[in-house]
Amino acid sequence: MAKATSISMSVIRRLPRYYRFLGDLERKGITRISSAELSDLLGLTASQIRQDLNCFGGFGQQGYGYSVKQLREEIMKILGLDHPSDAILIGAGNMGRALVGQLDFAGRGVRLIAVFDNDPALFGRRIGDYTVRSMDELDEFCKGSSPKMAVVAVPRDNAPEVVDRLLALGIRAFWNFSHYDIPSADTNVIVENVHLGDSLMTLSYRMKAEASSKL
Amino acid sequence: MAKATSISMSVIRRLPRYYRFLGDLERKGITRISSAELSDLLGLTASQIRQDLNCFGGFGQQGYGYSVKQLREEIMKILGLDHPSDAILIGAGNMGRALVGQLDFAGRGVRLIAVFDNDPALFGRRIGDYTVRSMDELDEFCKGSSPKMAVVAVPRDNAPEVVDRLLALGIRAFWNFSHYDIPSADTNVIVENVHLGDSLMTLSYRMKAEASSKL
């Protein structure tokens, strides 16, 4: 993995998409694919794809294309999906429940090990394979299990306090659904903010631009 | 809006972020901001910001910076947020409920007008301001109200059938949480896929790359 730190973030951000599409191909029983076919599928140029994959040593053979299985496995290793990190989920509301119910954490390189909430009505309730714990147990749990990642699915107003507590407990990576911008001036702290509202605004814009181009 | 179609998608995708940060500044009572300050805040170069905003005619005055309120209003108009589009939500499970509960649709240019599900146990239940309707009512509702956008928050296996039905009913824009790739070969159909798993994989990678760079 040490070498991987030199790969640009724009390449890294495309890898999960490659990984996902290659998984679809594997499920369909397709074993080989050319960069031209990958290009059609992904909406990227074939040269872009060759460039991206060359960053990791280039698995393709001229004229033979890529082995779907091998390429997918290499990307899996580059993304570190074979060595999952422990994470905790803070917030067992609708968003937290939707994430636990719909997302294959393990397949994305993350082992979810506990779920916390501050609402006594939820303590002890089951969410998938997890039992909701009280935030009062957070410190002891983190000292025992040392998770390094947290999924923050709490309301915006609660987020600053929750994040401060998690930082003090050694959490260094945040998957953030709270709409509170976690300060990331500290370069040891890694944040992926999920801003669903931005995605909705973009869709709204594209729809109107499309309609007006027809006038 | 007709002119806006010529603006590149990469600029458009940055606008919601500008809009969000300008809203935060307004709430803090800040009235003017320089491109250098915006640059610090957004993590973009000042020249990138000037370039982006020049696409729309350039609202800044040399030496005076931008009026936060005016800039935010202009971006609001460019994104068409002042003319909301009608949308329906398909799927009243955890994800659907999380979206209705946490997202300010109206502030993002979308007027959510109805919620549908195929689970009889949910029919008639309240979600925020909405009453869950049966999918049996979908055709009649769409013929009467003509929504052009749908939020698809159904399981992947149900998605192809749901999407086909929505297309037949005249829906042309999809905000897609189903993990099913909606075919967008038809250029009249606009899709924003939300792939939460991709975001999680990226975080997982960045955390490991960060840790290994310290070895």
GROMACS .gro file of N, CA, C and O in nm, chain A residues 41-157:
model
  468
   41LEU      N    1  -1.881   0.125  -2.142
   41LEU     CA    2  -1.956   0.094  -2.021
   41LEU      C    3  -1.947   0.208  -1.920
   41LEU      O    4  -2.045   0.244  -1.854
   42LEU      N    5  -1.827   0.265  -1.907
   42LEU     CA    6  -1.802   0.360  -1.800
   42LEU      C    7  -1.815   0.505  -1.844
   42LEU      O    8  -1.814   0.596  -1.762
   43GLY      N    9  -1.825   0.525  -1.976
   43GLY     CA   10  -1.834   0.663  -2.024
   43GLY      C   11  -1.704   0.741  -2.007
   43GLY      O   12  -1.705   0.862  -1.989
   44LEU      N   13  -1.591   0.669  -2.007
   44LEU     CA   14  -1.459   0.734  -2.007
   44LEU      C   15  -1.391   0.699  -2.138
   44LEU      O   16  -1.428   0.601  -2.203
   45THR      N   17  -1.291   0.776  -2.179
   45THR     CA   18  -1.220   0.740  -2.301
   45THR      C   19  -1.131   0.618  -2.274
   45THR      O   20  -1.086   0.597  -2.161
   46ALA      N   21  -1.107   0.538  -2.380
   46ALA     CA   22  -1.024   0.418  -2.366
   46ALA      C   23  -0.883   0.457  -2.320
   46ALA      O   24  -0.820   0.385  -2.242
   47SER      N   25  -0.835   0.572  -2.367
   47SER     CA   26  -0.698   0.610  -2.329
   47SER      C   27  -0.694   0.650  -2.180
   47SER      O   28  -0.596   0.621  -2.110
   48GLN      N   29  -0.802   0.712  -2.133
   48GLN     CA   30  -0.812   0.745  -1.990
   48GLN      C   31  -0.805   0.618  -1.906
   48GLN      O   32  -0.736   0.609  -1.805
   49ILE      N   33  -0.878   0.516  -1.950
   49ILE     CA   34  -0.882   0.389  -1.877
   49ILE      C   35  -0.745   0.322  -1.876
   49ILE      O   36  -0.697   0.278  -1.771
   50ARG      N   37  -0.679   0.320  -1.994
   50ARG     CA   38  -0.544   0.260  -1.999
   50ARG      C   39  -0.449   0.336  -1.906
   50ARG      O   40  -0.370   0.276  -1.835
   51GLN      N   41  -0.461   0.469  -1.908
   51GLN     CA   42  -0.376   0.552  -1.822
   51GLN      C   43  -0.399   0.520  -1.674
   51GLN      O   44  -0.306   0.501  -1.598
   52ASP      N   45  -0.528   0.515  -1.636
   52ASP     CA   46  -0.563   0.486  -1.496
   52ASP      C   47  -0.501   0.352  -1.454
   52ASP      O   48  -0.437   0.342  -1.350
   53LEU      N   49  -0.522   0.249  -1.536
   53LEU     CA   50  -0.482   0.116  -1.495
   53LEU      C   51  -0.330   0.100  -1.501
   53LEU      O   52  -0.273   0.020  -1.427
   54ASN      N   53  -0.267   0.180  -1.586
   54ASN     CA   54  -0.120   0.176  -1.591
   54ASN      C   55  -0.057   0.227  -1.461
   54ASN      O   56   0.055   0.190  -1.429
   55CYS      N   57  -0.129   0.313  -1.389
   55CYS     CA   58  -0.080   0.362  -1.259
   55CYS      C   59  -0.044   0.246  -1.167
   55CYS      O   60   0.038   0.260  -1.078
   56PHE      N   61  -0.109   0.134  -1.187
   56PHE     CA   62  -0.089   0.021  -1.096
   56PHE      C   63  -0.011  -0.092  -1.163
   56PHE      O   64  -0.012  -0.205  -1.119
   57GLY      N   65   0.052  -0.061  -1.273
   57GLY     CA   66   0.137  -0.162  -1.334
   57GLY      C   67   0.083  -0.218  -1.465
   57GLY      O   68   0.153  -0.286  -1.537
   58GLY      N   69  -0.044  -0.186  -1.499
   58GLY     CA   70  -0.099  -0.228  -1.627
   58GLY      C   71  -0.121  -0.377  -1.638
   58GLY      O   72  -0.027  -0.454  -1.655
   59PHE      N   73  -0.245  -0.421  -1.626
   59PHE     CA   74  -0.273  -0.565  -1.627
   59PHE      C   75  -0.314  -0.615  -1.765
   59PHE      O   76  -0.331  -0.734  -1.784
   60GLY      N   77  -0.335  -0.523  -1.860
   60GLY     CA   78  -0.387  -0.563  -1.990
   60GLY      C   79  -0.278  -0.617  -2.081
   60GLY      O   80  -0.161  -0.586  -2.063
   61GLN      N   81  -0.321  -0.700  -2.176
   61GLN     CA   82  -0.228  -0.749  -2.277
   61GLN      C   83  -0.278  -0.697  -2.410
   61GLN      O   84  -0.395  -0.717  -2.444
   62GLN      N   85  -0.192  -0.631  -2.485
   62GLN     CA   86  -0.229  -0.577  -2.617
   62GLN      C   87  -0.302  -0.683  -2.698
   62GLN      O   88  -0.252  -0.793  -2.716
   63GLY      N   89  -0.422  -0.650  -2.743
   63GLY     CA   90  -0.497  -0.742  -2.827
   63GLY      C   91  -0.579  -0.846  -2.752
   63GLY      O   92  -0.665  -0.910  -2.811
   64TYR      N   93  -0.554  -0.861  -2.624
   64TYR     CA   94  -0.629  -0.960  -2.547
   64TYR      C   95  -0.725  -0.897  -2.446
   64TYR      O   96  -0.809  -0.964  -2.389
   65GLY      N   97  -0.707  -0.769  -2.421
   65GLY     CA   98  -0.791  -0.702  -2.322
   65GLY      C   99  -0.752  -0.742  -2.182
   65GLY      O  100  -0.643  -0.797  -2.158
   66TYR      N  101  -0.843  -0.715  -2.090
   66TYR     CA  102  -0.818  -0.740  -1.948
   66TYR      C  103  -0.894  -0.863  -1.901
   66TYR      O  104  -1.006  -0.889  -1.946
   67SER      N  105  -0.834  -0.938  -1.810
   67SER     CA  106  -0.909  -1.042  -1.741
   67SER      C  107  -0.994  -0.974  -1.636
   67SER      O  108  -0.942  -0.904  -1.547
   68VAL      N  109  -1.126  -0.991  -1.646
   68VAL     CA  110  -1.220  -0.923  -1.555
   68VAL      C  111  -1.188  -0.960  -1.410
   68VAL      O  112  -1.179  -0.873  -1.323
   69LYS      N  113  -1.168  -1.090  -1.387
   69LYS     CA  114  -1.145  -1.139  -1.251
   69LYS      C  115  -1.015  -1.082  -1.194
   69LYS      O  116  -1.012  -1.030  -1.082
   70GLN      N  117  -0.908  -1.089  -1.276
   70GLN     CA  118  -0.777  -1.044  -1.228
   70GLN      C  119  -0.777  -0.893  -1.202
   70GLN      O  120  -0.728  -0.847  -1.098
   71LEU      N  121  -0.837  -0.817  -1.294
   71LEU     CA  122  -0.841  -0.672  -1.280
   71LEU      C  123  -0.919  -0.633  -1.155
   71LEU      O  124  -0.877  -0.547  -1.076
   72ARG      N  125  -1.031  -0.704  -1.133
   72ARG     CA  126  -1.113  -0.674  -1.016
   72ARG      C  127  -1.037  -0.706  -0.888
   72ARG      O  128  -1.040  -0.628  -0.791
   73GLU      N  129  -0.965  -0.817  -0.889
   73GLU     CA  130  -0.888  -0.854  -0.769
   73GLU      C  131  -0.776  -0.754  -0.741
   73GLU      O  132  -0.749  -0.721  -0.625
   74GLU      N  133  -0.711  -0.707  -0.848
   74GLU     CA  134  -0.603  -0.609  -0.829
   74GLU      C  135  -0.659  -0.480  -0.770
   74GLU      O  136  -0.601  -0.422  -0.678
   75ILE      N  137  -0.773  -0.436  -0.824
   75ILE     CA  138  -0.833  -0.311  -0.772
   75ILE      C  139  -0.876  -0.331  -0.627
   75ILE      O  140  -0.859  -0.243  -0.542
   76MET      N  141  -0.928  -0.449  -0.597
   76MET     CA  142  -0.967  -0.482  -0.460
   76MET      C  143  -0.848  -0.465  -0.366
   76MET      O  144  -0.859  -0.406  -0.259
   77LYS      N  145  -0.731  -0.517  -0.410
   77LYS     CA  146  -0.611  -0.508  -0.326
   77LYS      C  147  -0.564  -0.363  -0.313
   77LYS      O  148  -0.524  -0.319  -0.204
   78ILE      N  149  -0.566  -0.290  -0.426
   78ILE     CA  150  -0.523  -0.150  -0.423
   78ILE      C  151  -0.610  -0.071  -0.325
   78ILE      O  152  -0.561   0.009  -0.246
   79LEU      N  153  -0.741  -0.095  -0.331
   79LEU     CA  154  -0.832  -0.024  -0.241
   79LEU      C  155  -0.823  -0.078  -0.098
   79LEU      O  156  -0.879  -0.020  -0.005
   80GLY      N  157  -0.752  -0.188  -0.080
   80GLY     CA  158  -0.736  -0.243   0.056
   80GLY      C  159  -0.861  -0.312   0.108
   80GLY      O  160  -0.879  -0.327   0.228
   81LEU      N  161  -0.950  -0.355   0.016
   81LEU     CA  162  -1.078  -0.413   0.058
   81LEU      C  163  -1.057  -0.549   0.126
   81LEU      O  164  -1.146  -0.597   0.197
   82ASP      N  165  -0.940  -0.609   0.102
   82ASP     CA  166  -0.913  -0.740   0.164
   82ASP      C  167  -0.861  -0.726   0.307
   82ASP      O  168  -0.842  -0.826   0.376
   83HIS      N  169  -0.838  -0.604   0.353
   83HIS     CA  170  -0.797  -0.581   0.493
   83HIS      C  171  -0.889  -0.478   0.556
   83HIS      O  172  -0.854  -0.361   0.568
   84PRO      N  173  -1.011  -0.522   0.595
   84PRO     CA  174  -1.110  -0.425   0.642
   84PRO      C  175  -1.066  -0.351   0.768
   84PRO      O  176  -0.993  -0.403   0.851
   85SER      N  177  -1.112  -0.225   0.779
   85SER     CA  178  -1.091  -0.143   0.898
   85SER      C  179  -1.216  -0.148   0.986
   85SER      O  180  -1.327  -0.154   0.936
   86ASP      N  181  -1.195  -0.143   1.117
   86ASP     CA  182  -1.309  -0.142   1.210
   86ASP      C  183  -1.372  -0.004   1.216
   86ASP      O  184  -1.302   0.098   1.226
   87ALA      N  185  -1.504  -0.001   1.212
   87ALA     CA  186  -1.576   0.127   1.220
   87ALA      C  187  -1.695   0.114   1.314
   87ALA      O  188  -1.748   0.005   1.335
   88ILE      N  189  -1.734   0.229   1.372
   88ILE     CA  190  -1.857   0.233   1.450
   88ILE      C  191  -1.954   0.331   1.384
   88ILE      O  192  -1.912   0.422   1.312
   89LEU      N  193  -2.082   0.305   1.405
   89LEU     CA  194  -2.187   0.394   1.353
   89LEU      C  195  -2.246   0.473   1.468
   89LEU      O  196  -2.287   0.414   1.569
   90ILE      N  197  -2.247   0.606   1.453
   90ILE     CA  198  -2.312   0.690   1.555
   90ILE      C  199  -2.441   0.742   1.494
   90ILE      O  200  -2.438   0.816   1.395
   91GLY      N  201  -2.554   0.703   1.554
   91GLY     CA  202  -2.683   0.748   1.502
   91GLY      C  203  -2.761   0.633   1.444
   91GLY      O  204  -2.726   0.582   1.337
   92ALA      N  205  -2.866   0.591   1.514
   92ALA     CA  206  -2.946   0.477   1.470
   92ALA      C  207  -3.083   0.522   1.420
   92ALA      O  208  -3.182   0.452   1.430
   93GLY      N  209  -3.087   0.645   1.366
   93GLY     CA  210  -3.211   0.696   1.305
   93GLY      C  211  -3.230   0.638   1.167
   93GLY      O  212  -3.168   0.538   1.130
   94ASN      N  213  -3.315   0.703   1.087
   94ASN     CA  214  -3.346   0.649   0.954
   94ASN      C  215  -3.222   0.633   0.868
   94ASN      O  216  -3.206   0.531   0.801
   95MET      N  217  -3.134   0.736   0.870
   95MET     CA  218  -3.015   0.727   0.785
   95MET      C  219  -2.926   0.612   0.830
   95MET      O  220  -2.881   0.532   0.748
   96GLY      N  221  -2.899   0.604   0.960
   96GLY     CA  222  -2.816   0.496   1.012
   96GLY      C  223  -2.874   0.360   0.977
   96GLY      O  224  -2.803   0.269   0.932
   97ARG      N  225  -3.005   0.346   0.996
   97ARG     CA  226  -3.070   0.218   0.966
   97ARG      C  227  -3.063   0.187   0.816
   97ARG      O  228  -3.043   0.073   0.776
   98ALA      N  229  -3.083   0.290   0.733
   98ALA     CA  230  -3.076   0.268   0.588
   98ALA      C  231  -2.936   0.219   0.549
   98ALA      O  232  -2.922   0.128   0.468
   99LEU      N  233  -2.833   0.277   0.609
   99LEU     CA  234  -2.696   0.238   0.575
   99LEU      C  235  -2.670   0.093   0.616
   99LEU      O  236  -2.617   0.014   0.539
  100VAL      N  237  -2.707   0.058   0.740
  100VAL     CA  238  -2.685  -0.079   0.787
  100VAL      C  239  -2.763  -0.178   0.701
  100VAL      O  240  -2.713  -0.284   0.664
  101GLY      N  241  -2.886  -0.141   0.664
  101GLY     CA  242  -2.972  -0.233   0.591
  101GLY      C  243  -2.932  -0.250   0.446
  101GLY      O  244  -2.951  -0.357   0.388
  102GLN      N  245  -2.879  -0.147   0.385
  102GLN     CA  246  -2.862  -0.150   0.239
  102GLN      C  247  -2.719  -0.161   0.192
  102GLN      O  248  -2.694  -0.188   0.075
  103LEU      N  249  -2.624  -0.136   0.281
  103LEU     CA  250  -2.486  -0.127   0.235
  103LEU      C  251  -2.405  -0.247   0.279
  103LEU      O  252  -2.409  -0.286   0.395
  104ASP      N  253  -2.330  -0.303   0.185
  104ASP     CA  254  -2.241  -0.413   0.216
  104ASP      C  255  -2.107  -0.355   0.265
  104ASP      O  256  -2.013  -0.338   0.189
  105PHE      N  257  -2.103  -0.320   0.395
  105PHE     CA  258  -1.981  -0.259   0.451
  105PHE      C  259  -1.859  -0.347   0.427
  105PHE      O  260  -1.755  -0.300   0.382
  106ALA      N  261  -1.871  -0.476   0.462
  106ALA     CA  262  -1.756  -0.567   0.453
  106ALA      C  263  -1.698  -0.568   0.312
  106ALA      O  264  -1.577  -0.567   0.292
  107GLY      N  265  -1.786  -0.568   0.211
  107GLY     CA  266  -1.742  -0.567   0.072
  107GLY      C  267  -1.677  -0.437   0.031
  107GLY      O  268  -1.620  -0.426  -0.077
  108ARG      N  269  -1.687  -0.335   0.116
  108ARG     CA  270  -1.627  -0.204   0.086
  108ARG      C  271  -1.508  -0.174   0.176
  108ARG      O  272  -1.467  -0.060   0.191
  109GLY      N  273  -1.454  -0.279   0.239
  109GLY     CA  274  -1.332  -0.260   0.316
  109GLY      C  275  -1.353  -0.210   0.457
  109GLY      O  276  -1.260  -0.162   0.520
  110VAL      N  277  -1.476  -0.223   0.507
  110VAL     CA  278  -1.507  -0.170   0.640
  110VAL      C  279  -1.582  -0.275   0.721
  110VAL      O  280  -1.681  -0.332   0.674
  111ARG      N  281  -1.533  -0.302   0.842
  111ARG     CA  282  -1.605  -0.393   0.931
  111ARG      C  283  -1.677  -0.310   1.036
  111ARG      O  284  -1.613  -0.249   1.121
  112LEU      N  285  -1.810  -0.307   1.026
  112LEU     CA  286  -1.889  -0.231   1.123
  112LEU      C  287  -1.897  -0.314   1.251
  112LEU      O  288  -1.943  -0.428   1.247
  113ILE      N  289  -1.850  -0.258   1.363
  113ILE     CA  290  -1.843  -0.339   1.485
  113ILE      C  291  -1.942  -0.296   1.594
  113ILE      O  292  -1.966  -0.372   1.687
  114ALA      N  293  -2.001  -0.178   1.583
  114ALA     CA  294  -2.099  -0.137   1.685
  114ALA      C  295  -2.180  -0.017   1.639
  114ALA      O  296  -2.136   0.058   1.553
  115VAL      N  297  -2.299  -0.004   1.698
  115VAL     CA  298  -2.391   0.105   1.665
  115VAL      C  299  -2.431   0.177   1.794
  115VAL      O  300  -2.468   0.111   1.892
  116PHE      N  301  -2.421   0.309   1.794
  116PHE     CA  302  -2.453   0.390   1.912
  116PHE      C  303  -2.560   0.494   1.881
  116PHE      O  304  -2.571   0.541   1.767
  117ASP      N  305  -2.638   0.529   1.982
  117ASP     CA  306  -2.734   0.639   1.970
  117ASP      C  307  -2.750   0.703   2.108
  117ASP      O  308  -2.714   0.641   2.209
  118ASN      N  309  -2.804   0.826   2.112
  118ASN     CA  310  -2.825   0.889   2.243
  118ASN      C  311  -2.972   0.883   2.287
  118ASN      O  312  -3.007   0.938   2.391
  119ASP      N  313  -3.055   0.816   2.208
  119ASP     CA  314  -3.198   0.807   2.241
  119ASP      C  315  -3.226   0.678   2.320
  119ASP      O  316  -3.219   0.569   2.264
  120PRO      N  317  -3.263   0.693   2.451
  120PRO     CA  318  -3.287   0.575   2.535
  120PRO      C  319  -3.390   0.479   2.474
  120PRO      O  320  -3.383   0.358   2.495
  121ALA      N  321  -3.484   0.533   2.395
  121ALA     CA  322  -3.587   0.448   2.335
  121ALA      C  323  -3.525   0.347   2.238
  121ALA      O  324  -3.588   0.245   2.206
  122LEU      N  325  -3.405   0.375   2.190
  122LEU     CA  326  -3.342   0.285   2.092
  122LEU      C  327  -3.243   0.187   2.154
  122LEU      O  328  -3.207   0.087   2.091
  123PHE      N  329  -3.201   0.212   2.280
  123PHE     CA  330  -3.101   0.124   2.342
  123PHE      C  331  -3.151  -0.020   2.344
  123PHE      O  332  -3.263  -0.046   2.385
  124GLY      N  333  -3.067  -0.111   2.301
  124GLY     CA  334  -3.104  -0.252   2.304
  124GLY      C  335  -3.181  -0.298   2.183
  124GLY      O  336  -3.196  -0.418   2.161
  125ARG      N  337  -3.229  -0.205   2.099
  125ARG     CA  338  -3.299  -0.243   1.977
  125ARG      C  339  -3.203  -0.305   1.877
  125ARG      O  340  -3.087  -0.270   1.871
  126ARG      N  341  -3.254  -0.396   1.795
  126ARG     CA  342  -3.172  -0.459   1.692
  126ARG      C  343  -3.179  -0.380   1.561
  126ARG      O  344  -3.286  -0.336   1.519
  127ILE      N  345  -3.063  -0.362   1.500
  127ILE     CA  346  -3.056  -0.307   1.364
  127ILE      C  347  -2.969  -0.403   1.287
  127ILE      O  348  -2.848  -0.409   1.309
  128GLY      N  349  -3.029  -0.480   1.197
  128GLY     CA  350  -2.952  -0.585   1.130
  128GLY      C  351  -2.888  -0.674   1.235
  128GLY      O  352  -2.956  -0.725   1.324
  129ASP      N  353  -2.757  -0.691   1.227
  129ASP     CA  354  -2.686  -0.779   1.320
  129ASP      C  355  -2.643  -0.707   1.447
  129ASP      O  356  -2.571  -0.764   1.529
  130TYR      N  357  -2.681  -0.581   1.464
  130TYR     CA  358  -2.628  -0.500   1.573
  130TYR      C  359  -2.735  -0.467   1.677
  130TYR      O  360  -2.853  -0.458   1.645
  131THR      N  361  -2.689  -0.449   1.802
  131THR     CA  362  -2.776  -0.402   1.908
  131THR      C  363  -2.735  -0.258   1.939
  131THR      O  364  -2.616  -0.231   1.959
  132VAL      N  365  -2.832  -0.167   1.938
  132VAL     CA  366  -2.799  -0.026   1.960
  132VAL      C  367  -2.750  -0.005   2.103
  132VAL      O  368  -2.815  -0.046   2.199
  133ARG      N  369  -2.630   0.056   2.116
  133ARG     CA  370  -2.573   0.086   2.247
  133ARG      C  371  -2.593   0.233   2.281
  133ARG      O  372  -2.605   0.318   2.193
  134SER      N  373  -2.588   0.260   2.411
  134SER     CA  374  -2.597   0.398   2.459
  134SER      C  375  -2.465   0.471   2.434
  134SER      O  376  -2.357   0.411   2.442
  135MET      N  377  -2.474   0.600   2.406
  135MET     CA  378  -2.352   0.682   2.391
  135MET      C  379  -2.269   0.681   2.519
  135MET      O  380  -2.150   0.712   2.516
  136ASP      N  381  -2.333   0.649   2.632
  136ASP     CA  382  -2.258   0.639   2.758
  136ASP      C  383  -2.152   0.528   2.755
  136ASP      O  384  -2.056   0.531   2.831
  137GLU      N  385  -2.173   0.429   2.667
  137GLU     CA  386  -2.078   0.318   2.659
  137GLU      C  387  -1.966   0.344   2.559
  137GLU      O  388  -1.875   0.262   2.543
  138LEU      N  389  -1.974   0.461   2.492
  138LEU     CA  390  -1.882   0.487   2.379
  138LEU      C  391  -1.734   0.485   2.421
  138LEU      O  392  -1.652   0.419   2.356
  139ASP      N  393  -1.702   0.555   2.530
  139ASP     CA  394  -1.561   0.567   2.570
  139ASP      C  395  -1.500   0.430   2.601
  139ASP      O  396  -1.393   0.395   2.552
  140GLU      N  397  -1.575   0.354   2.681
  140GLU     CA  398  -1.524   0.223   2.721
  140GLU      C  399  -1.508   0.133   2.598
  140GLU      O  400  -1.407   0.064   2.584
  141PHE      N  401  -1.608   0.138   2.510
  141PHE     CA  402  -1.602   0.054   2.390
  141PHE      C  403  -1.479   0.089   2.306
  141PHE      O  404  -1.405   0.001   2.261
  142CYS      N  405  -1.457   0.218   2.283
  142CYS     CA  406  -1.346   0.260   2.197
  142CYS      C  407  -1.212   0.226   2.261
  142CYS      O  408  -1.117   0.190   2.191
  143LYS      N  409  -1.204   0.238   2.394
  143LYS     CA  410  -1.078   0.202   2.461
  143LYS      C  411  -1.050   0.053   2.445
  143LYS      O  412  -0.935   0.012   2.426
  144GLY      N  413  -1.156  -0.028   2.447
  144GLY     CA  414  -1.137  -0.172   2.433
  144GLY      C  415  -1.110  -0.216   2.290
  144GLY      O  416  -1.023  -0.299   2.263
  145SER      N  417  -1.185  -0.157   2.194
  145SER     CA  418  -1.182  -0.210   2.056
  145SER      C  419  -1.103  -0.125   1.958
  145SER      O  420  -1.076  -0.170   1.847
  146SER      N  421  -1.071  -0.001   1.998
  146SER     CA  422  -0.988   0.089   1.915
  146SER      C  423  -1.032   0.101   1.769
  146SER      O  424  -0.949   0.088   1.679
  147PRO      N  425  -1.159   0.129   1.742
  147PRO     CA  426  -1.196   0.154   1.602
  147PRO      C  427  -1.129   0.284   1.556
  147PRO      O  428  -1.104   0.372   1.638
  148LYS      N  429  -1.098   0.290   1.427
  148LYS     CA  430  -1.031   0.411   1.375
  148LYS      C  431  -1.124   0.492   1.285
  148LYS      O  432  -1.088   0.601   1.240
  149MET      N  433  -1.243   0.436   1.257
  149MET     CA  434  -1.335   0.504   1.165
  149MET      C  435  -1.474   0.515   1.227
  149MET      O  436  -1.516   0.425   1.299
  150ALA      N  437  -1.542   0.626   1.198
  150ALA     CA  438  -1.680   0.640   1.245
  150ALA      C  439  -1.770   0.689   1.131
  150ALA      O  440  -1.730   0.772   1.051
  151VAL      N  441  -1.890   0.632   1.127
  151VAL     CA  442  -1.994   0.679   1.037
  151VAL      C  443  -2.081   0.772   1.121
  151VAL      O  444  -2.136   0.730   1.223
  152VAL      N  445  -2.087   0.900   1.082
  152VAL     CA  446  -2.160   0.999   1.162
  152VAL      C  447  -2.294   1.027   1.096
  152VAL      O  448  -2.303   1.096   0.994
  153ALA      N  449  -2.400   0.968   1.154
  153ALA     CA  450  -2.535   0.983   1.099
  153ALA      C  451  -2.625   1.044   1.205
  153ALA      O  452  -2.730   0.990   1.237
  154VAL      N  453  -2.579   1.156   1.260
  154VAL     CA  454  -2.656   1.229   1.363
  154VAL      C  455  -2.700   1.362   1.305
  154VAL      O  456  -2.643   1.409   1.205
  155PRO      N  457  -2.801   1.427   1.367
  155PRO     CA  458  -2.843   1.558   1.316
  155PRO      C  459  -2.728   1.659   1.326
  155PRO      O  460  -2.640   1.647   1.411
  156ARG      N  461  -2.732   1.757   1.238
  156ARG     CA  462  -2.627   1.857   1.229
  156ARG      C  463  -2.594   1.921   1.364
  156ARG      O  464  -2.478   1.940   1.399
  157ASP      N  465  -2.699   1.952   1.441
  157ASP     CA  466  -2.676   2.022   1.569
  157ASP      C  467  -2.598   1.937   1.669
  157ASP      O  468  -2.526   1.990   1.753
   0.00000   0.00000   0.00000
